Amino acid sequence: MSASGAPPIVEIAGVTKRFPGVLALDRVSVDFRSGEIHAVVGENGAGKSTLMNILAGDLLPTEGEMRVDGRPQAFASPLDARAAGIRVVYQELMLCPTLSVAENITMADMAARSAASLVPRAQMRLEARAALSRLGLGGLDPDTRVSRLSIAEMQLVEIARTVRQKARVLVLDEPNSALSHRESVRLFAVVRQLREEGVAVIYVSHHLREVLDLADRITVMRDGRTAETVENTNLSEARLIRAMVGRDLGGVTPWALQAPAPDKSAVPALQAENLTAPGLDRLSFTLHPGEILGIGGLPDSGKDALGEALFGLADRAGQVSVGGRALPPNDPLAAIKAGMAFVPADRRGAGGLMSMGVADNVAVASLPRLSIAGLLKRGAIRREARAQVARLDARISHLAQKLGTLSGGNQQKIILGRTLATNPRVLVLHEPTRGIDVGAKAEIYGILRGIAGEGVGVLLISSEVPELINNAARVLVLRDGRISGELGGAGITEEAVLSRAMAS
Amino acid sequence: MADAVRAGARAAPAGRWSPTRLLQAREAGVFFALLSLCLFLAVATDGFLTSTNLLNVGRQVSLLGIMAVGMTFVLISGEVDLSVGSIYAFSGLATGMLIIAGWALGPALAAGLLTGAGIGFLNGLLSTYGRLPSLIATLGMLSMVRGAALLLTNGQPVTVNARNGADADVLAAFSFMGQGYVFGIVPMQLIFFLGIAALGWFVLSFTTFGFRVFAVGGSAKAARVSGISVYAVKIWAFVLMGVLAALAGILSLAFLPSGQAGRTGLGLELDVIAATIVGGASLSGGEGTILGTILGVLIIGVMRNGLVLMGVSPFVQELMIGLVIIIAVGIDKWSTRRTA
Amino acid sequence: MADAVRAGARAAPAGRWSPTRLLQAREAGVFFALLSLCLFLAVATDGFLTSTNLLNVGRQVSLLGIMAVGMTFVLISGEVDLSVGSIYAFSGLATGMLIIAGWALGPALAAGLLTGAGIGFLNGLLSTYGRLPSLIATLGMLSMVRGAALLLTNGQPVTVNARNGADADVLAAFSFMGQGYVFGIVPMQLIFFLGIAALGWFVLSFTTFGFRVFAVGGSAKAARVSGISVYAVKIWAFVLMGVLAALAGILSLAFLPSGQAGRTGLGLELDVIAATIVGGASLSGGEGTILGTILGVLIIGVMRNGLVLMGVSPFVQELMIGLVIIIAVGIDKWSTRRTA
Amino acid sequence: QSKLADFPLADRIKAKVDAGEKLTIYVSYHDVSNEFAPFMKAGVERAAGEGNVNAQFVGPVGADADAQISEIETLMGQMDGLAISSVSTDALAPVINRVLEAGIPVVTFNTDNPDSKRLAFAGQDLVQSGREAGKLMADTLGGKGKVMITTIDAAAQWSIDRETGAREALKAVPGIEVINTLNTGTDPQEIYAAIENAMLANPDVTGVLSLECCSTPAAGTWVERNNAQDRVKVVGFDLLDETVRLVGSGHIQATIDQAPEQQGFEAVNLLTRFVTGEPIENVDTGVKVYTEDNIAEIAKN
Ligand SMILES: Nc1ncnc2c1ncn2[C@@H]1O[C@H](COP(=O)(O)OP(=O)(O)OP(=O)(O)O)[C@@H](O)[C@H]1O
Ligand SMILES: Nc1ncnc2c1ncn2[C@@H]1O[C@H](COP(=O)(O)OP(=O)(O)OP(=O)(O)O)[C@@H](O)[C@H]1O
Ligand SMILES: [Mg+2]
Ligand SMILES: [Mg+2]
């Protein structure tokens, strides 16, 4: 049911946002109506989150005005936005790690109560449970400390917390970037229900297929401008992509169907024997040079623990060897020296050096190569950084721009650049394209195939089944910390992966 | 390998968390440290396990403890207050001067506590709206307030006694606050400490304000977007700290009954922060419990007392104090497995 | 994509690694504060702008400055060191005793600096593999090392002079280190300070170690993922701090040939940390520059000097010092617009 | 004058005395980490040997009234006698009285506590020694000049007492003006820097009167390094190595010794005599003045 007739709740009129050296938003105009799901799509750095942050009262526009119910309003702080009935699920999670799940979910209520009132812990838990089970997370103990959750769980808690609040406008900025297919489906049901309740839902995403079957209207942003706002009637993915990127992207043929057979006689690039760690149970597999090996599975299958265990960031037992050389546990440095590079899933935490510049982030893992006798080779560092930035088409204003001020997707690209800069022989990627736009995705996949062609072994850990299908020559599906199935060639299909992932 | 798995499993229960829980992993370590310290002293000395001595220790840690309760709030909220030693001096001496000037007890106390609240409020303003790191803001206040105290007293010692003009009844009541005993054995100071600790525990664990303190310290951004006014919460924490520091200073003067702006409470801030952090609070905010703080305070008090009882030379005492602080926190850290 | 490359190209100059840039927003504020302070004193007093006085100030801040350079490394790496005042005392006095005992200068200095390095190493171990908050680890060391210094000297003042048995030539060389002048006017202490500041600036800005210090402080976990041994870097920062604190302590003894374990360097840690943070370093790590630190040190030195020159009463001085610290940092904060 | 007869000695102590057991005497010094502690301690040990008692030398590291009180409270149970030098007269008086009420004899040394009911005092009359210093200053200045008083701790009881005496003596001399007292702080560098700055701020100061051990050599050193011996005279206290040297070299005109070792000795000695029934009264350890002429007596050995 399209609500294009309904009056707009929020209107953005000619809003411009300037950051030092960056024009993030350029005279953007768009309106959001009650009872519609309004998708906002665009390349990394197009300005989506900046726009949402302005709606949320986190940022003040440099120029332009915002109208709520027709009345001009400027949000000086998130409090004003809340007062106007706007609720936001942020792209960068806004949870308090030291508090419990229940406390995070009910935090807004605690803000509303009188400071002298008592904390209704029992009720907190109940409401938390209710909010969680609505997203199919009834199993999660509301007393769990958030710092102990997986990224996916955190994202669900963040959603649960926001969705349960009575909102007139609900902003979801890439809410399911870390979610499994199943979890996403539940989220969509909730979102549709909210639309029926008359909420204006603003949905930012890079998953165009979802967008197409979820949205009533779609706004495409490009280089900080609104390229167009269209009713979602007989639109095609290709059509959207053209509007976003300005060119067509040829469809990708699954890698498995064209990948050269890896040389199984050669020394394995990566070998795990009886690898055991929290969540992993005596895992054994081999990654051959030049092979792209996919790892699939549900969130609790152990696939999320695999990367850290291999790289030595988490305790582990069992054998891990790179190029035939056994690695000591708990020693990332040794792993890197042996030629392993790792892209962790959690961008903010273990990912990048948010307080340091882009060039420094690209260089940090390759210091030995980019220095002589302990002295930094600044020229070389800049050259390397510029090369990676170009190769990954990252949008930055200058090489010293702090990573923390890049758009989410561009941060991800720089972190990828950091690992590519080390010229690894084994590349372990955990959700490498999380939050990355379609255009860039295609290029990154191209790059992966390229380095695989150069003999690098690539371990692709992903919860996006299509990503596995398109890029893996071979897929291992995990369940309960063990390998529940191995797929290859034409055998890698959505159904095959899911059936092996689900408990039988 | 099984080890690693079990490790993962063991982590789960530790994951459950609530500030009201009486003994958390964090405190267990400190509690154990305190216990072993006491056991050791019980056998090593004969004077330690006497009720007189234990009540002495209780009295000796009370003022430190009262301030540590306040510091717990400040640290949990993600800030730190270095000015407490100066507030302790200023408010105490101010109150003393008022009593000498012939004021009644009530008004004098009120005035003294108000000065503490005011300074705390200033600390809060500077560290929030003033956008200064609280370390710098309160470091500045440390020396400003100390200077103010010196000016106020003109550097002269303040002694609250009849000779200096304090009213007899007021003096009696005032002295009782600091020197009195309940049931003839329990020192008033200890009563104050326990009362305030209980109150602090209640506020921190059961009230919405306490909740907000944890939220703000855990992640100011998250708290802000949930509609909690971060600045207000932090300012209140500083005010609370100021009032408690003032109270401690007043009690100290009531006990002694003399103080001197150039010396009273000098360097106290580090003791208070040490006790609180030994108790499990963290400089990075969001962590800490009143119970832990009490344990931290007791460890420091018991150790000082024990070293004296054992007749350890003063220099060696100095050395031991550092050692015990490190070990006390170490026990807790080293007993729990590393979680990278 | 072409766009991005152009962005990179355009950015090239700015792309030069920020800490080397001579004046950053952060420092500009502090620099402005220092400038206005000096201008004010130049007109308010006649003694201030004399070369003698300025060189005096230079000498008076040198030891603080030497330690502040070390503290800059520690703070950027995300830790803090409270034990510097005690190291200053211990290493200085130890060196003095060795010289009195008739050692040659070289060995005595080496031994003194080694004690500093050793204590720093211990601080580092405790704060990394020991997993103690560095605040607690170094607070413990503060009192342990102070106790050790008292035991070492048995509380007696250590005076380095011929009558106590120091060899004449050694004594001459030693005294020159602390009291000597280059070109008859520039104090040796100042030379040491400038030399070490320059060295520190170079290391922090141009070497991989400096880079790693920033990385570790910015996010230890990200640094680890990038193959930096977080613990090793932090330990080295503490060792550096220890050596510089020892050097300052040695120079102090060389300057006035006598020190005493009970008072030498007492409470120095807060001055050093204050100077460094006024200079723009942050307790949460990842931020700070040597230039900023130098400015911070100068602000504190100039202010102390100026207040005396203006004949301000000691009490008011105490008050002013706090005020100026707050304002100095405030200027910088308040001049930059808030970014929510 | 105090006698054992008039004192309600605690039974446990009386018993010990009668049984001829060794008594345990605690000597609480106001800052065991300052330069005099070692001398005091030496005197205490000498007296303990002669008087055949155990003497424990205790006290806070860094003058801290609370710490000194706490320590005494803690030790009260096991002390047969207490000799104390107070961090602060007013703060310590109540404890001292409590100890006395417990039937434990208490004497004061070094820093007296007249407000308490202590039995006797052994040491220098601080106000008196301050007066002496004032007089010496006035004489060396020939009765006219501008004097700056320096102290490392204007807050300390001993400092307050000596300053009182010194100002009193200097006020008596019309030709002499006394400016703000300089509180130098306790770190040697601080002390020197403070004096250096103060002398720049007050170029017309002709006399520096230091109230203690540690700003005395600092003042002398400043004079020496600025060749100011002709325009600035220094009078101070105690006999630290540097002080002795600078008196010898004529950069410090006079210094007053307070015989710390003897003070420590008398502290214990008074108590041992008291419990044996001997009447005791205040012992003045005297004010010995050293100048260029007699400084040689302090032979380095
Ligand atoms: N605080 C800041 N300072 C400087 N530049 C900024 C800041 N925040 C965002 N930008 C820039 O504004 C532009 C838009 O960023 P924004 O986060 O809105 O992109 P986005 O559309 O959300 O991209 P993504 O899909 O990767 O999340 C980017 O070039 C980013 O670098
Ligand atoms: N060299 C090393 N060997 C083993 N573990 C390490 C090493 N360096 C860092 N770690 C681990 O990596 C994590 C990050 O290190 P560290 O705790 O110093 O970061 P941090 O920023 O200080 O964290 P916090 O701010 O929470 O204290 C820690 O869990 C630490 O145990
Ligand atoms: Mg975004
Ligand atoms: Mg740490």
mmCIF file of N, CA and C and ligand atoms in Angstrom, chain B residues 338-340, chain C residues 79 129 131 220-221 224 229-232 234, ligand 2:
data_model
loop_
_atom_site.group_PDB
_atom_site.id
_atom_site.type_symbol
_atom_site.label_atom_id
_atom_site.label_comp_id
_atom_site.label_asym_id
_atom_site.label_seq_id
_atom_site.Cartn_x
_atom_site.Cartn_y
_atom_site.Cartn_z
ATOM 1 N N ARG B 338 42.587 -13.972 30.913
ATOM 2 C CA ARG B 338 42.629 -12.858 29.963
ATOM 3 C C ARG B 338 41.526 -13.014 28.949
ATOM 4 N N THR B 339 40.776 -11.950 28.715
ATOM 5 C CA THR B 339 39.799 -11.969 27.620
ATOM 6 C C THR B 339 40.187 -10.856 26.673
ATOM 7 N N ALA B 340 40.865 -11.223 25.614
ATOM 8 C CA ALA B 340 41.436 -10.219 24.707
ATOM 9 C C ALA B 340 40.348 -9.418 24.010
ATOM 10 N N GLU C 79 48.579 5.236 28.236
ATOM 11 C CA GLU C 79 48.810 4.920 29.645
ATOM 12 C C GLU C 79 49.182 6.196 30.401
ATOM 13 N N TYR C 129 51.471 -6.952 30.475
ATOM 14 C CA TYR C 129 51.283 -8.359 30.798
ATOM 15 C C TYR C 129 50.640 -8.521 32.166
ATOM 16 N N ARG C 131 48.444 -6.614 33.273
ATOM 17 C CA ARG C 131 47.046 -6.199 33.072
ATOM 18 C C ARG C 131 46.496 -5.341 34.203
ATOM 19 N N ALA C 220 44.336 -0.035 20.666
ATOM 20 C CA ALA C 220 45.271 -1.140 20.883
ATOM 21 C C ALA C 220 44.848 -2.356 20.066
ATOM 22 N N LYS C 221 43.554 -2.578 19.967
ATOM 23 C CA LYS C 221 43.107 -3.779 19.273
ATOM 24 C C LYS C 221 43.431 -3.668 17.788
ATOM 25 N N ARG C 224 46.969 -4.259 17.210
ATOM 26 C CA ARG C 224 47.337 -5.676 17.290
ATOM 27 C C ARG C 224 47.031 -6.374 15.988
ATOM 28 N N SER C 229 53.070 -5.222 18.292
ATOM 29 C CA SER C 229 53.000 -5.828 19.616
ATOM 30 C C SER C 229 52.720 -4.725 20.627
ATOM 31 N N VAL C 230 51.420 -4.535 20.875
ATOM 32 C CA VAL C 230 50.964 -3.458 21.747
ATOM 33 C C VAL C 230 51.765 -3.402 23.037
ATOM 34 N N TYR C 231 51.944 -4.574 23.640
ATOM 35 C CA TYR C 231 52.636 -4.585 24.929
ATOM 36 C C TYR C 231 54.056 -4.080 24.799
ATOM 37 N N ALA C 232 54.761 -4.537 23.779
ATOM 38 C CA ALA C 232 56.150 -4.112 23.623
ATOM 39 C C ALA C 232 56.232 -2.593 23.515
ATOM 40 N N LYS C 234 54.142 -0.262 24.528
ATOM 41 C CA LYS C 234 53.824 0.423 25.785
ATOM 42 C C LYS C 234 54.983 0.307 26.767
HETATM 43 N N1 LIG E 2 51.577 -8.153 23.031
HETATM 44 C C1 LIG E 2 50.398 -8.661 23.439
HETATM 45 N N2 LIG E 2 50.277 -9.955 23.798
HETATM 46 C C2 LIG E 2 49.091 -10.448 24.205
HETATM 47 N N3 LIG E 2 47.920 -9.744 24.270
HETATM 48 C C3 LIG E 2 47.973 -8.456 23.915
HETATM 49 C C4 LIG E 2 49.200 -7.834 23.493
HETATM 50 N N4 LIG E 2 48.940 -6.542 23.220
HETATM 51 C C5 LIG E 2 47.620 -6.338 23.469
HETATM 52 N N5 LIG E 2 47.039 -7.477 23.868
HETATM 53 C C6 LIG E 2 45.596 -7.627 24.184
HETATM 54 O O1 LIG E 2 44.913 -6.815 23.244
HETATM 55 C C7 LIG E 2 43.887 -6.079 23.907
HETATM 56 C C8 LIG E 2 44.145 -4.595 23.745
HETATM 57 O O2 LIG E 2 45.271 -4.261 24.554
HETATM 58 P P1 LIG E 2 45.056 -3.141 25.698
HETATM 59 O O3 LIG E 2 44.203 -3.679 26.804
HETATM 60 O O4 LIG E 2 46.398 -2.553 26.008
HETATM 61 O O5 LIG E 2 44.217 -2.059 24.884
HETATM 62 P P2 LIG E 2 43.574 -0.839 25.667
HETATM 63 O O6 LIG E 2 43.238 0.198 24.663
HETATM 64 O O7 LIG E 2 44.441 -0.471 26.824
HETATM 65 O O8 LIG E 2 42.225 -1.484 26.223
HETATM 66 P P3 LIG E 2 41.491 -0.696 27.406
HETATM 67 O O9 LIG E 2 41.400 0.699 26.915
HETATM 68 O O10 LIG E 2 40.159 -1.416 27.505
HETATM 69 O O11 LIG E 2 42.401 -0.915 28.575
HETATM 70 C C9 LIG E 2 43.931 -6.424 25.362
HETATM 71 O O12 LIG E 2 42.902 -7.359 25.627
HETATM 72 C C10 LIG E 2 45.277 -7.064 25.566
HETATM 73 O O13 LIG E 2 45.150 -8.139 26.487
#
